[in-house]
Coordinates of C-alpha atoms in Angstrom, one line a residue:
Chain A
X1 CA 4.4 30.8 3.0
X2 CA 2.8 34.3 2.7
X3 CA 0.4 35.3 5.3
X4 CA -2.2 36.0 2.6
X5 CA -2.2 32.4 1.4
X6 CA -5.5 30.9 2.3
X7 CA -5.8 27.2 3.3
X8 CA -7.4 26.5 -0.2
X9 CA -4.5 28.0 -2.1
X10 CA -1.7 26.1 -0.3
X11 CA 0.6 23.6 -1.9
X12 CA 1.3 20.4 -0.1
X13 CA 4.8 21.8 0.6
X14 CA 3.2 24.7 2.5
X15 CA 0.7 22.6 4.4
X16 CA 3.3 20.0 5.5
X17 CA 2.9 16.3 5.9
X18 CA 1.1 16.5 9.3
X19 CA -1.2 19.3 8.2
X20 CA -2.2 17.3 5.2
X21 CA -2.9 14.1 7.2
X22 CA -5.1 16.2 9.4
X23 CA -7.0 17.5 6.4
X24 CA -7.6 14.1 5.0
X25 CA -8.6 12.3 8.2
X26 CA -10.3 14.8 10.5
X27 CA -14.0 14.9 10.9
X28 CA -14.6 11.5 9.1
X29 CA -16.8 9.0 10.7
X30 CA -15.3 5.5 10.9
X31 CA -17.4 2.4 10.7
X32 CA -17.7 0.0 13.6
X33 CA -15.0 -2.3 12.2
X34 CA -12.4 0.4 12.7
X35 CA -11.3 -0.3 16.2
X36 CA -8.5 2.2 16.0
X37 CA -8.4 4.7 13.1
X38 CA -5.7 7.0 11.6
X39 CA -3.2 8.9 13.8
X40 CA -1.2 6.2 15.5
X41 CA 1.7 4.0 14.4
X42 CA -0.9 1.5 12.9
X43 CA -4.6 1.1 12.7
X44 CA -6.6 -1.8 14.3
X45 CA -9.4 -3.4 12.3
X46 CA -12.0 -6.0 13.4
X47 CA -11.6 -9.3 11.7
X48 CA -14.3 -11.3 13.4
X49 CA -14.2 -14.0 10.7
X50 CA -10.6 -14.9 12.0
X51 CA -9.2 -14.2 8.5
X52 CA -8.6 -11.0 6.6
X53 CA -8.6 -10.6 2.8
X54 CA -6.0 -8.1 1.5
X55 CA -5.2 -6.6 -1.9
X56 CA -3.1 -3.7 -3.2
X57 CA -3.4 -1.6 -6.4
X58 CA -1.2 1.3 -7.3
X59 CA -2.3 4.1 -9.6
X60 CA 0.2 6.6 -11.2
X61 CA -0.6 9.9 -12.9
X62 CA -0.2 9.7 -16.7
X63 CA 0.0 5.9 -16.5
X64 CA -3.4 5.1 -14.9
X65 CA -5.2 8.5 -15.0
X66 CA -4.9 12.0 -16.3
X67 CA -6.0 15.0 -14.4
X68 CA -6.8 16.6 -17.7
X69 CA -9.5 13.9 -18.2
X70 CA -10.6 13.3 -14.6
X71 CA -11.1 15.4 -11.5
X72 CA -9.2 14.5 -8.4
X73 CA -12.5 13.4 -6.9
X74 CA -13.1 10.9 -9.7
X75 CA -9.5 9.6 -9.5
X76 CA -10.0 9.1 -5.8
X77 CA -13.2 7.1 -6.3
X78 CA -11.6 5.0 -9.1
X79 CA -8.5 4.3 -7.0
X80 CA -10.7 2.9 -4.2
X81 CA -13.0 1.1 -6.6
X82 CA -10.3 -0.9 -8.4
X83 CA -9.2 -2.2 -5.0
X84 CA -12.6 -2.9 -3.6
X85 CA -13.5 -5.0 -6.7
X86 CA -10.6 -7.3 -6.0
X87 CA -12.1 -8.0 -2.6
X88 CA -15.5 -8.6 -4.2
X89 CA -13.9 -11.1 -6.6
X90 CA -12.9 -13.2 -3.6
X91 CA -16.4 -13.1 -2.1
X92 CA -15.4 -10.6 0.6
X93 CA -17.0 -7.5 1.9
X94 CA -14.6 -4.5 2.3
X95 CA -13.9 -3.3 5.8
X96 CA -10.9 -0.9 5.7
X97 CA -8.5 0.9 3.4
X98 CA -4.9 2.2 3.8
X99 CA -3.7 4.9 1.4
X100 CA -0.1 5.6 0.5
X101 CA 0.0 8.9 -1.3
X102 CA 3.0 10.4 -3.1
X103 CA 2.8 13.8 -4.8
X104 CA 5.1 16.6 -5.9
X105 CA 5.7 19.5 -3.5
X106 CA 3.9 22.0 -5.7
X107 CA 0.6 20.0 -5.7
X108 CA -2.3 22.2 -4.5
X109 CA -3.8 20.9 -1.3
X110 CA -7.2 21.3 -3.0
X111 CA -6.2 18.3 -5.2
X112 CA -5.5 16.2 -2.1
X113 CA -8.8 17.4 -0.5
X114 CA -10.8 16.4 -3.5
X115 CA -8.9 13.1 -4.0
X116 CA -9.5 12.1 -0.4
X117 CA -13.2 13.2 -0.6
X118 CA -13.6 10.8 -3.6
X119 CA -11.9 8.0 -1.7
X120 CA -14.1 8.5 1.3
X121 CA -17.2 8.6 -1.0
X122 CA -16.4 5.3 -2.7
X123 CA -15.4 3.6 0.6
X124 CA -18.6 4.7 2.3
X125 CA -20.7 3.1 -0.5
X126 CA -19.6 -0.2 0.9
X127 CA -19.3 0.7 4.5
X128 CA -15.5 0.7 4.7
X129 CA -13.3 3.3 6.3
X130 CA -10.0 4.9 5.4
X131 CA -8.1 3.6 8.4
X132 CA -4.5 4.7 7.8
X133 CA -1.9 5.8 5.3
X134 CA 1.2 7.7 4.5
X135 CA 2.0 10.8 2.6
X136 CA 5.3 11.4 0.9
X137 CA 7.0 13.5 -1.7
X138 CA 7.2 11.9 -5.2
X139 CA 7.8 13.0 -8.8
X140 CA 4.3 12.1 -9.9
X141 CA 0.9 11.8 -8.1
X142 CA 1.0 8.1 -7.0
X143 CA -1.9 6.5 -5.1
X144 CA -1.2 3.1 -3.5
X145 CA -4.2 1.6 -1.8
X146 CA -4.5 -1.5 0.3
X147 CA -8.0 -2.8 0.8
X148 CA -8.9 -5.2 3.6
X149 CA -12.1 -7.3 3.7
X150 CA -14.1 -9.8 5.6
X151 CA -15.2 -13.1 4.2
X152 CA -18.0 -13.4 6.8
X153 CA -17.5 -17.1 6.9
X154 CA -17.4 -17.7 3.2
X155 CA -14.8 -19.9 1.4
X156 CA -12.7 -17.5 -0.6
X157 CA -13.3 -17.9 -4.4
X158 CA -10.0 -18.2 -6.2
X159 CA -9.2 -18.4 -9.9
X160 CA -8.4 -22.1 -9.8
X161 CA -11.6 -23.9 -9.2
X162 CA -13.4 -23.8 -12.6
X163 CA -14.4 -27.3 -13.9
X164 CA -15.5 -28.4 -17.4
X165 CA -19.3 -28.1 -17.6
X166 CA -19.4 -25.0 -15.3
X167 CA -21.4 -22.0 -16.5
X168 CA -19.3 -18.8 -17.2
X169 CA -21.1 -15.7 -16.1
X170 CA -20.5 -12.0 -15.7
X171 CA -21.8 -9.2 -13.4
X172 CA -21.5 -5.5 -14.1
X173 CA -20.7 -3.4 -17.2
X174 CA -18.3 -4.5 -19.9
X175 CA -16.8 -2.2 -22.6
X176 CA -18.0 1.1 -21.2
X177 CA -14.6 2.3 -19.9
X178 CA -12.9 1.3 -23.1
X179 CA -15.5 3.2 -25.1
X180 CA -14.9 6.2 -22.8
X181 CA -11.1 6.0 -23.3
X182 CA -11.6 5.9 -27.1
X183 CA -13.8 9.0 -26.9
X184 CA -11.4 10.9 -24.6
X185 CA -8.4 9.8 -26.7
X186 CA -10.0 11.5 -29.7
X187 CA -10.4 14.7 -27.8
X188 CA -14.1 14.5 -27.0
X189 CA -15.8 14.8 -23.6
X190 CA -19.1 13.1 -24.4
X191 CA -21.3 11.0 -24.4
X192 CA -21.2 11.4 -20.7
X193 CA -22.3 7.8 -20.0
X194 CA -19.1 6.3 -21.5
X195 CA -16.7 9.0 -20.5
X196 CA -18.1 8.8 -16.9
X197 CA -17.5 5.0 -17.0
X198 CA -13.9 5.5 -17.9
X199 CA -13.5 8.1 -15.1
X200 CA -15.2 6.1 -12.4
X201 CA -16.1 2.4 -12.7
X202 CA -19.2 1.0 -11.1
X203 CA -18.1 -2.4 -9.9
X204 CA -20.9 -4.7 -8.9
X205 CA -19.6 -5.0 -5.3
X206 CA -22.6 -7.0 -4.0
X207 CA -22.4 -9.6 -6.8
X208 CA -19.1 -11.0 -5.4
X209 CA -20.4 -12.2 -2.0
X210 CA -23.6 -13.4 -3.7
X211 CA -21.6 -15.5 -6.2
X212 CA -19.6 -17.0 -3.3
X213 CA -22.8 -17.8 -1.5
X214 CA -24.1 -19.5 -4.7
X215 CA -21.1 -21.8 -4.9
X216 CA -19.1 -20.0 -7.6
X217 CA -16.1 -22.3 -8.4
X218 CA -13.9 -19.4 -9.6
X219 CA -14.0 -15.7 -9.8
X220 CA -12.0 -12.7 -11.0
X221 CA -12.5 -9.0 -11.6
X222 CA -12.1 -7.9 -15.2
X223 CA -9.5 -5.2 -14.7
X224 CA -7.5 -6.4 -17.8
X225 CA -10.5 -7.1 -20.0
X226 CA -13.0 -10.0 -20.2
X227 CA -11.0 -12.3 -22.5
X228 CA -7.7 -11.7 -20.7
X229 CA -9.1 -12.2 -17.2
X230 CA -11.0 -15.3 -18.2
X231 CA -7.7 -16.4 -19.6
X232 CA -6.3 -16.1 -16.0
X233 CA -9.1 -18.3 -14.7
X234 CA -8.5 -20.8 -17.6
X235 CA -4.8 -21.0 -16.8
X236 CA -5.2 -21.2 -13.0
X237 CA -7.9 -23.9 -13.3
X238 CA -6.3 -25.8 -16.2
X239 CA -9.4 -25.6 -18.3
X240 CA -10.6 -23.9 -21.4
X241 CA -13.4 -21.3 -21.6
X242 CA -15.7 -21.0 -24.6
X243 CA -17.9 -17.9 -24.8
X244 CA -21.1 -18.0 -26.8
X245 CA -21.2 -15.0 -29.1
X246 CA -25.0 -14.8 -28.9
X247 CA -24.7 -14.3 -25.1
X248 CA -22.2 -11.4 -25.4
X249 CA -24.4 -8.4 -25.0
X250 CA -23.2 -5.3 -26.8
X251 CA -25.2 -2.3 -25.4
X252 CA -26.9 -0.1 -28.0
X253 CA -25.1 2.9 -26.5
X254 CA -21.7 1.4 -27.2
X255 CA -22.7 0.5 -30.7
X256 CA -23.6 4.1 -31.4
X257 CA -20.3 5.4 -30.0
X258 CA -18.3 2.8 -31.9
X259 CA -20.2 3.8 -35.1
X260 CA -19.3 7.4 -34.6
X261 CA -15.7 6.6 -34.1
X262 CA -15.3 3.9 -36.7
X263 CA -14.6 1.4 -33.9
X264 CA -15.8 -2.0 -32.9
X265 CA -18.1 -2.1 -29.8
X266 CA -17.9 -5.9 -29.5
X267 CA -14.2 -5.6 -29.3
X268 CA -14.6 -3.1 -26.3
X269 CA -16.9 -5.6 -24.6
X270 CA -14.5 -8.5 -25.0
X271 CA -11.2 -6.8 -24.4
X272 CA -11.8 -3.5 -22.6
X273 CA -10.5 -3.3 -19.1
X274 CA -11.2 -0.8 -16.2
X275 CA -14.9 -1.6 -15.9
X276 CA -14.1 -3.8 -12.9
X277 CA -16.9 -6.2 -13.8
X278 CA -16.8 -9.6 -12.2
X279 CA -16.5 -12.9 -14.1
X280 CA -17.1 -16.2 -12.4
X281 CA -17.9 -19.9 -13.0
X282 CA -20.8 -21.7 -11.5
X283 CA -21.9 -25.3 -11.3
X284 CA -24.3 -26.1 -14.1
X285 CA -28.1 -26.6 -13.7
X286 CA -28.7 -24.0 -11.0
X287 CA -30.0 -20.5 -11.2
X288 CA -27.4 -17.7 -11.3
X289 CA -27.5 -15.2 -8.4
X290 CA -29.0 -11.8 -8.8
X291 CA -27.0 -9.5 -11.2
X292 CA -25.2 -12.3 -13.0
X293 CA -25.7 -13.3 -16.7
X294 CA -24.3 -16.4 -18.5
X295 CA -21.8 -15.8 -21.3
X296 CA -20.4 -19.3 -22.0
X297 CA -19.1 -22.5 -20.5
X298 CA -16.0 -24.1 -19.1
X299 CA -14.6 -26.8 -21.4
X300 CA -11.7 -29.3 -21.4
X301 CA -8.5 -27.8 -22.8
X302 CA -6.9 -24.4 -22.4
X303 CA -7.4 -20.8 -23.4
X304 CA -10.4 -18.7 -24.1
X305 CA -12.4 -19.0 -27.3
X306 CA -15.6 -17.4 -28.7
X307 CA -17.9 -20.0 -30.4
X308 CA -15.0 -22.3 -30.4
X309 CA -12.6 -20.0 -32.3
X310 CA -9.7 -17.9 -31.1
X311 CA -10.6 -14.3 -30.9
X312 CA -8.4 -12.1 -33.1
X313 CA -7.0 -9.0 -31.5
X314 CA -5.4 -7.6 -28.5
X315 CA -6.5 -9.3 -25.3
X316 CA -5.6 -7.2 -22.4
X317 CA -3.4 -4.8 -20.7
X318 CA 0.0 -5.6 -19.2
X319 CA 2.4 -3.0 -17.7
X320 CA 5.6 -2.2 -19.6
X321 CA 4.2 -4.1 -22.6
Chain B
X1 CA 13.6 -8.2 -26.9
X2 CA 16.6 -9.8 -28.6
X3 CA 17.0 -13.6 -28.3
X4 CA 20.5 -13.0 -26.8
X5 CA 19.1 -11.1 -23.9
X6 CA 19.5 -13.2 -20.8
X7 CA 17.0 -13.1 -18.0
X8 CA 19.5 -11.3 -15.8
X9 CA 20.0 -8.4 -18.4
X10 CA 16.3 -7.8 -19.0
X11 CA 14.6 -4.6 -18.2
X12 CA 11.2 -4.7 -16.4
X13 CA 9.7 -3.5 -19.8
X14 CA 11.1 -6.6 -21.4
X15 CA 10.1 -9.0 -18.6
X16 CA 6.5 -7.6 -18.5
X17 CA 4.3 -7.3 -15.4
X18 CA 3.3 -10.9 -15.2
X19 CA 6.9 -12.2 -15.7
X20 CA 8.1 -9.9 -12.9
X21 CA 5.4 -10.9 -10.5
X22 CA 6.4 -14.5 -11.2
X23 CA 10.1 -13.7 -10.4
X24 CA 9.2 -12.0 -7.1
X25 CA 6.8 -14.6 -5.8
X26 CA 7.8 -18.0 -7.1
X27 CA 9.5 -20.5 -5.0
X28 CA 9.0 -18.6 -1.7
X29 CA 7.7 -20.4 1.3
X30 CA 4.8 -18.8 3.0
X31 CA 4.3 -19.0 6.7
X32 CA 1.2 -20.8 8.1
X33 CA -0.7 -17.5 8.6
X34 CA -0.8 -17.1 4.8
X35 CA -4.0 -19.0 4.0
X36 CA -3.9 -17.8 0.3
X37 CA -0.7 -16.2 -1.1
X38 CA 0.0 -14.1 -4.2
X39 CA -1.5 -14.9 -7.6
X40 CA -5.2 -14.3 -7.1
X41 CA -7.3 -11.1 -6.9
X42 CA -6.5 -10.8 -3.2
X43 CA -4.6 -12.7 -0.4
X44 CA -6.2 -14.3 2.6
X45 CA -4.4 -14.0 6.0
X46 CA -5.2 -15.7 9.3
X47 CA -6.4 -13.2 12.0
X48 CA -7.1 -15.6 14.8
X49 CA -7.1 -12.7 17.3
X50 CA -10.2 -11.4 15.6
X51 CA -8.4 -8.1 14.9
X52 CA -5.8 -7.1 12.4
X53 CA -3.2 -4.3 12.8
X54 CA -2.4 -2.5 9.6
X55 CA 0.1 0.2 8.6
X56 CA 1.4 1.7 5.4
X57 CA 4.8 3.4 4.6
X58 CA 5.9 4.6 1.2
X59 CA 9.5 5.0 0.1
X60 CA 10.5 6.9 -3.0
X61 CA 13.9 6.9 -4.7
X62 CA 15.9 10.1 -4.1
X63 CA 13.5 11.1 -1.3
X64 CA 13.9 8.1 1.1
X65 CA 16.8 6.3 -0.4
X66 CA 19.5 6.5 -3.1
X67 CA 20.7 3.5 -5.1
X68 CA 24.1 5.3 -5.1
X69 CA 24.2 4.8 -1.3
X70 CA 22.3 1.5 -0.8
X71 CA 22.0 -1.7 -2.8
X72 CA 18.5 -2.7 -3.9
X73 CA 18.7 -5.6 -1.3
X74 CA 19.3 -3.0 1.5
X75 CA 16.5 -0.8 0.3
X76 CA 14.2 -3.8 0.3
X77 CA 15.1 -4.7 3.9
X78 CA 14.7 -1.1 5.0
X79 CA 11.3 -0.7 3.3
X80 CA 10.0 -3.7 5.1
X81 CA 11.7 -2.8 8.4
X82 CA 10.1 0.7 8.7
X83 CA 6.7 -0.9 8.3
X84 CA 7.3 -3.8 10.7
X85 CA 8.5 -1.4 13.4
X86 CA 5.1 0.4 13.2
X87 CA 3.4 -2.9 14.1
X88 CA 5.9 -3.5 16.9
X89 CA 5.0 -0.1 18.3
X90 CA 1.4 -1.2 18.7
X91 CA 2.5 -4.4 20.5
X92 CA 1.7 -6.6 17.5
X93 CA 3.6 -9.4 15.7
X94 CA 3.9 -9.1 11.9
X95 CA 2.0 -11.7 9.8
X96 CA 1.9 -10.5 6.2
X97 CA 3.1 -7.8 3.8
X98 CA 1.7 -6.3 0.6
X99 CA 4.0 -4.5 -1.8
X100 CA 3.0 -1.9 -4.3
X101 CA 6.0 -1.3 -6.5
X102 CA 6.4 1.4 -9.2
X103 CA 9.4 1.6 -11.4
X104 CA 10.5 3.1 -14.7
X105 CA 10.4 0.8 -17.7
X106 CA 14.2 0.8 -18.1
X107 CA 14.8 -0.6 -14.6
X108 CA 16.9 -3.8 -14.8
X109 CA 15.0 -6.8 -13.5
X110 CA 18.1 -7.6 -11.4
X111 CA 17.1 -4.5 -9.3
X112 CA 13.7 -5.9 -8.7
X113 CA 15.1 -9.4 -7.9
X114 CA 17.5 -8.0 -5.3
X115 CA 14.8 -5.6 -3.9
X116 CA 12.4 -8.5 -3.4
X117 CA 15.1 -10.7 -1.9
X118 CA 15.8 -8.0 0.7
X119 CA 12.1 -7.7 1.4
X120 CA 11.8 -11.4 1.9
X121 CA 14.9 -11.6 4.1
X122 CA 13.6 -8.9 6.5
X123 CA 10.0 -10.4 6.5
X124 CA 11.3 -13.8 7.3
X125 CA 13.3 -12.5 10.3
X126 CA 9.9 -12.0 12.0
X127 CA 8.1 -14.9 10.4
X128 CA 5.9 -12.8 8.0
X129 CA 5.3 -13.5 4.3
X130 CA 4.9 -11.3 1.3
X131 CA 1.3 -12.2 0.6
X132 CA 0.4 -9.8 -2.3
X133 CA 1.2 -6.7 -4.3
X134 CA 1.0 -4.8 -7.5
X135 CA 3.7 -3.7 -10.0
X136 CA 3.2 -0.6 -12.2
X137 CA 5.1 1.8 -14.4
X138 CA 6.2 5.0 -12.5
X139 CA 8.7 7.8 -13.0
X140 CA 10.7 6.9 -9.9
X141 CA 11.3 3.6 -8.0
X142 CA 8.4 3.8 -5.5
X143 CA 7.9 1.1 -2.8
X144 CA 4.6 1.2 -1.0
X145 CA 4.3 -1.4 1.7
X146 CA 1.4 -2.4 3.9
X147 CA 2.2 -4.5 6.9
X148 CA -0.4 -6.6 8.7
X149 CA 0.0 -7.9 12.2
X150 CA -1.5 -9.9 15.0
X151 CA -2.0 -8.6 18.6
X152 CA -2.2 -12.1 20.0
X153 CA -4.8 -11.0 22.5
X154 CA -2.9 -7.8 23.6
X155 CA -4.5 -4.4 24.0
X156 CA -3.0 -2.2 21.3
X157 CA -0.6 0.3 22.7
X158 CA -1.4 3.8 21.3
X159 CA 0.3 7.1 21.7
X160 CA -2.3 8.5 24.0
X161 CA -2.1 6.6 27.3
X162 CA 1.0 8.2 28.9
X163 CA 0.3 9.5 32.5
X164 CA 2.4 11.9 34.7
X165 CA 4.8 9.8 36.8
X166 CA 5.3 7.1 34.1
X167 CA 8.8 6.1 33.1
X168 CA 9.9 7.0 29.6
X169 CA 12.1 4.3 28.1
X170 CA 13.6 3.3 24.7
X171 CA 14.6 0.1 23.0
X172 CA 17.0 -0.2 20.1
X173 CA 19.6 2.1 18.6
X174 CA 19.4 5.9 18.5
X175 CA 21.5 8.2 16.4
X176 CA 23.2 5.6 14.3
X177 CA 21.3 6.2 11.1
X178 CA 21.8 9.9 11.4
X179 CA 25.5 9.4 11.8
X180 CA 25.5 7.2 8.7
X181 CA 23.6 9.8 6.8
X182 CA 26.2 12.5 7.8
X183 CA 29.0 10.2 6.7
X184 CA 27.4 9.4 3.3
X185 CA 26.5 13.0 2.8
X186 CA 30.1 14.0 3.0
X187 CA 31.1 11.3 0.4
X188 CA 32.5 8.7 2.8
X189 CA 31.5 5.0 2.8
X190 CA 32.8 4.1 6.3
X191 CA 32.7 3.4 9.2
X192 CA 30.6 0.5 8.1
X193 CA 28.7 0.4 11.5
X194 CA 27.0 3.7 11.0
X195 CA 26.7 3.6 7.3
X196 CA 25.1 0.2 7.6
X197 CA 22.7 1.5 10.2
X198 CA 21.6 4.2 7.7
X199 CA 21.1 1.6 5.0
X200 CA 19.2 -1.0 7.0
X201 CA 17.8 -0.2 10.4
X202 CA 17.7 -2.9 13.1
X203 CA 14.3 -2.3 14.8
X204 CA 13.9 -4.1 18.2
X205 CA 10.9 -6.0 16.9
X206 CA 10.5 -8.2 19.9
X207 CA 10.6 -5.3 22.3
X208 CA 7.2 -4.0 21.2
X209 CA 5.1 -7.0 22.2
X210 CA 7.2 -7.3 25.4
X211 CA 6.4 -3.7 26.3
X212 CA 2.7 -4.3 25.7
X213 CA 2.8 -7.4 27.9
X214 CA 4.5 -5.3 30.6
X215 CA 1.7 -2.8 30.6
X216 CA 3.2 0.0 28.5
X217 CA 0.9 3.0 28.6
X218 CA 2.0 4.5 25.3
X219 CA 4.4 3.5 22.5
X220 CA 5.8 4.9 19.2
X221 CA 8.6 4.0 16.8
X222 CA 11.2 6.7 16.4
X223 CA 11.1 7.2 12.7
X224 CA 11.2 11.0 13.0
X225 CA 13.7 11.1 15.8
X226 CA 13.4 10.6 19.6
X227 CA 12.4 14.1 20.6
X228 CA 9.9 14.5 17.7
X229 CA 8.3 11.2 18.3
X230 CA 8.1 11.6 22.1
X231 CA 6.5 14.9 21.1
X232 CA 3.8 12.9 19.3
X233 CA 3.2 10.9 22.5
X234 CA 3.2 14.1 24.7
X235 CA 0.6 15.7 22.4
X236 CA -1.6 12.7 22.0
X237 CA -1.5 12.0 25.8
X238 CA -1.7 15.7 26.8
X239 CA 1.3 15.4 29.0
X240 CA 4.9 16.7 29.1
X241 CA 7.9 14.5 28.8
X242 CA 11.2 15.3 30.5
X243 CA 14.3 13.4 29.5
X244 CA 17.2 13.1 31.9
X245 CA 20.4 14.0 30.2
X246 CA 22.5 11.6 32.2
X247 CA 20.3 8.7 31.0
X248 CA 20.8 9.6 27.3
X249 CA 23.5 7.2 26.2
X250 CA 25.8 8.5 23.5
X251 CA 27.7 5.4 22.1
X252 CA 31.4 5.8 21.9
X253 CA 31.4 5.0 18.2
X254 CA 29.0 7.9 17.4
X255 CA 31.2 10.3 19.5
X256 CA 34.2 9.2 17.4
X257 CA 32.3 9.7 14.1
X258 CA 31.0 13.1 15.2
X259 CA 34.4 14.2 16.3
X260 CA 35.8 13.3 12.8
X261 CA 33.0 15.3 11.1
X262 CA 32.8 18.2 13.5
X263 CA 29.3 17.1 14.4
X264 CA 27.4 16.6 17.6
X265 CA 26.7 12.9 18.5
X266 CA 24.2 13.8 21.2
X267 CA 22.2 15.7 18.6
X268 CA 22.1 12.6 16.5
X269 CA 20.8 10.5 19.4
X270 CA 18.1 13.0 20.3
X271 CA 16.9 14.0 16.9
X272 CA 18.1 11.4 14.3
X273 CA 15.4 9.4 12.6
X274 CA 15.4 6.2 10.6
X275 CA 16.8 4.0 13.4
X276 CA 13.2 2.7 14.0
X277 CA 13.9 2.4 17.7
X278 CA 10.9 2.1 20.0
X279 CA 10.0 4.7 22.7
X280 CA 7.4 3.9 25.3
X281 CA 6.0 4.9 28.7
X282 CA 5.6 2.5 31.6
X283 CA 3.9 2.7 35.0
X284 CA 6.5 3.6 37.6
X285 CA 8.0 1.3 40.2
X286 CA 8.2 -1.9 38.1
X287 CA 11.0 -3.5 36.2
X288 CA 11.3 -2.6 32.5
X289 CA 11.1 -5.5 30.1
X290 CA 14.1 -6.9 28.4
X291 CA 15.8 -4.6 26.0
X292 CA 14.3 -1.4 27.4
X293 CA 16.2 1.4 29.2
X294 CA 14.8 4.4 31.0
X295 CA 15.5 7.9 29.6
X296 CA 13.1 10.1 31.5
X297 CA 9.7 10.6 33.0
X298 CA 6.2 11.8 32.0
X299 CA 5.3 15.0 33.7
X300 CA 2.3 17.4 33.9
X301 CA 2.3 20.0 31.1
X302 CA 3.2 19.7 27.4
X303 CA 6.1 19.3 25.1
X304 CA 9.4 17.5 25.5
X305 CA 12.3 18.8 27.6
X306 CA 15.8 17.6 28.6
X307 CA 16.5 18.2 32.3
X308 CA 13.6 20.6 32.3
X309 CA 14.9 22.7 29.4
X310 CA 13.8 23.0 25.8
X311 CA 16.2 21.3 23.4
X312 CA 17.6 23.8 20.9
X313 CA 17.8 22.5 17.3
X314 CA 15.9 20.7 14.7
X315 CA 13.5 18.1 16.1
X316 CA 12.5 15.8 13.3
X317 CA 11.6 15.2 9.7
X318 CA 8.4 16.2 8.0
X319 CA 7.7 15.7 4.3
X320 CA 7.7 18.8 2.1
X321 CA 9.0 20.9 5.0

């Protein structure tokens, strides 16, 4: 490493593993739940509920994100968001995150700095800390995050408790990330509203614990798309789910974008993933909690239908498929 | 996928993400601490202590392991072992593991089957379960594991509590994995004892909680090598550490292997990583717990010496360096 290389211009190879860890962790304020933060063999996190909720999601460059389309800061936020929304879908509040980061030796340290700043920003939106991690050499930028959460006394809401007669409801945006992906895929960079939604989701974090408090019988985050993820609930609960077409809101903005691209906005809403909305089922005849809107009902049978009919078209994302 | 393709011959691309997850998780018995296992948005793990200990380690093919040198089963065991030893080094008992797995689409499913069997085997040695995970497409086989553990009321043993006068002690094997790496690097496959140590470490899991119970003032697992990891303790505790050469055991087997290769067995013991031994400091004038042996003392000052002198030679492994 030349003596004229400033800290900003360094590659991760020049900074070294320990220097990088220092850059990512130093000067960051940890929330009260972090009893012991980064820098030791392991972190210690409060789990006053006597249980801990845990989930892992891995994002790989060129598979889950492109640095030509998103800044490292946006990728960092998204990597954290997709994990936090899994906690919300159980009815839990996030407490801590561990980050396993792999990157090629020639990666500029500025990429790691921005990535970690994005992670911290998203984590701090929900009061969670980055409590630990690992940094290794890898052929592609690989971000493996484990998110830990606190149920605060709630019963975890699984995918398997939906009963015929329950109301099916959603919280958060649907179809926006798919619209953004379609725009980016055609080489455009706007409208910003949909492109931004593809770059960084806005999961309705608070809606998860609210749904659990309201007695939600099942819940999932819609990372694979509404129909596909409701299909997971239907399968796990051994029920059918029938959406009512008139309740499926197609935002005017998505209709405009679809019109410009010759695409179908309703298809984005029903099948687009990556918005990290929440879908849940609730007992009938009671008000839905704040932020939730009804889209259908749980029925006897199996599978997911719209107004009683099978929806034609792709229904979700599966790796290697 | 052709109808004549048996389940054994499939690639991960043919099996698909959900089929793979099914293969890895189905039919496995979860320990009592697993309140909700794989298959939902997140897992729920008991944390009756009111705290959870958490650590992440990432292993990448060609960086941390080679499938030419190790079977997928051995890689699975090692990937779990390096994480579990971090928990032991805090004084915790492992309870659950989450696995983020990336692999190329052409990877045979048999590799994933063996890898997960190895992970389960190592986890079950300590009574922990694989409680969750994620599987994605990636350019190289990438294994990111988060291990969660229970302190069972113990005070976590950090790296920063060593005091001048404390006894420095180690538990577990030292130098064996480095000897194995030297053997494999020269194209040999034996002696099995050292090659096996490189493929699968045997961390002294029980020695960690025993050390915590015995009042250890600091502890670390020796993933980077004894001198390097004691250096981390010295730095965090703002003390020096002086090893006594006569207390450094060099096993006869390592001396034989070193002699055959023209290498230095003592160097392997002092600097070789990947054995996942434990090193700790204890208050003086009390018996060491079972499995621990004294190797030196904590002194005023800084850095790590052997009989008062700086050890010449490489002192550990750092990524991208």
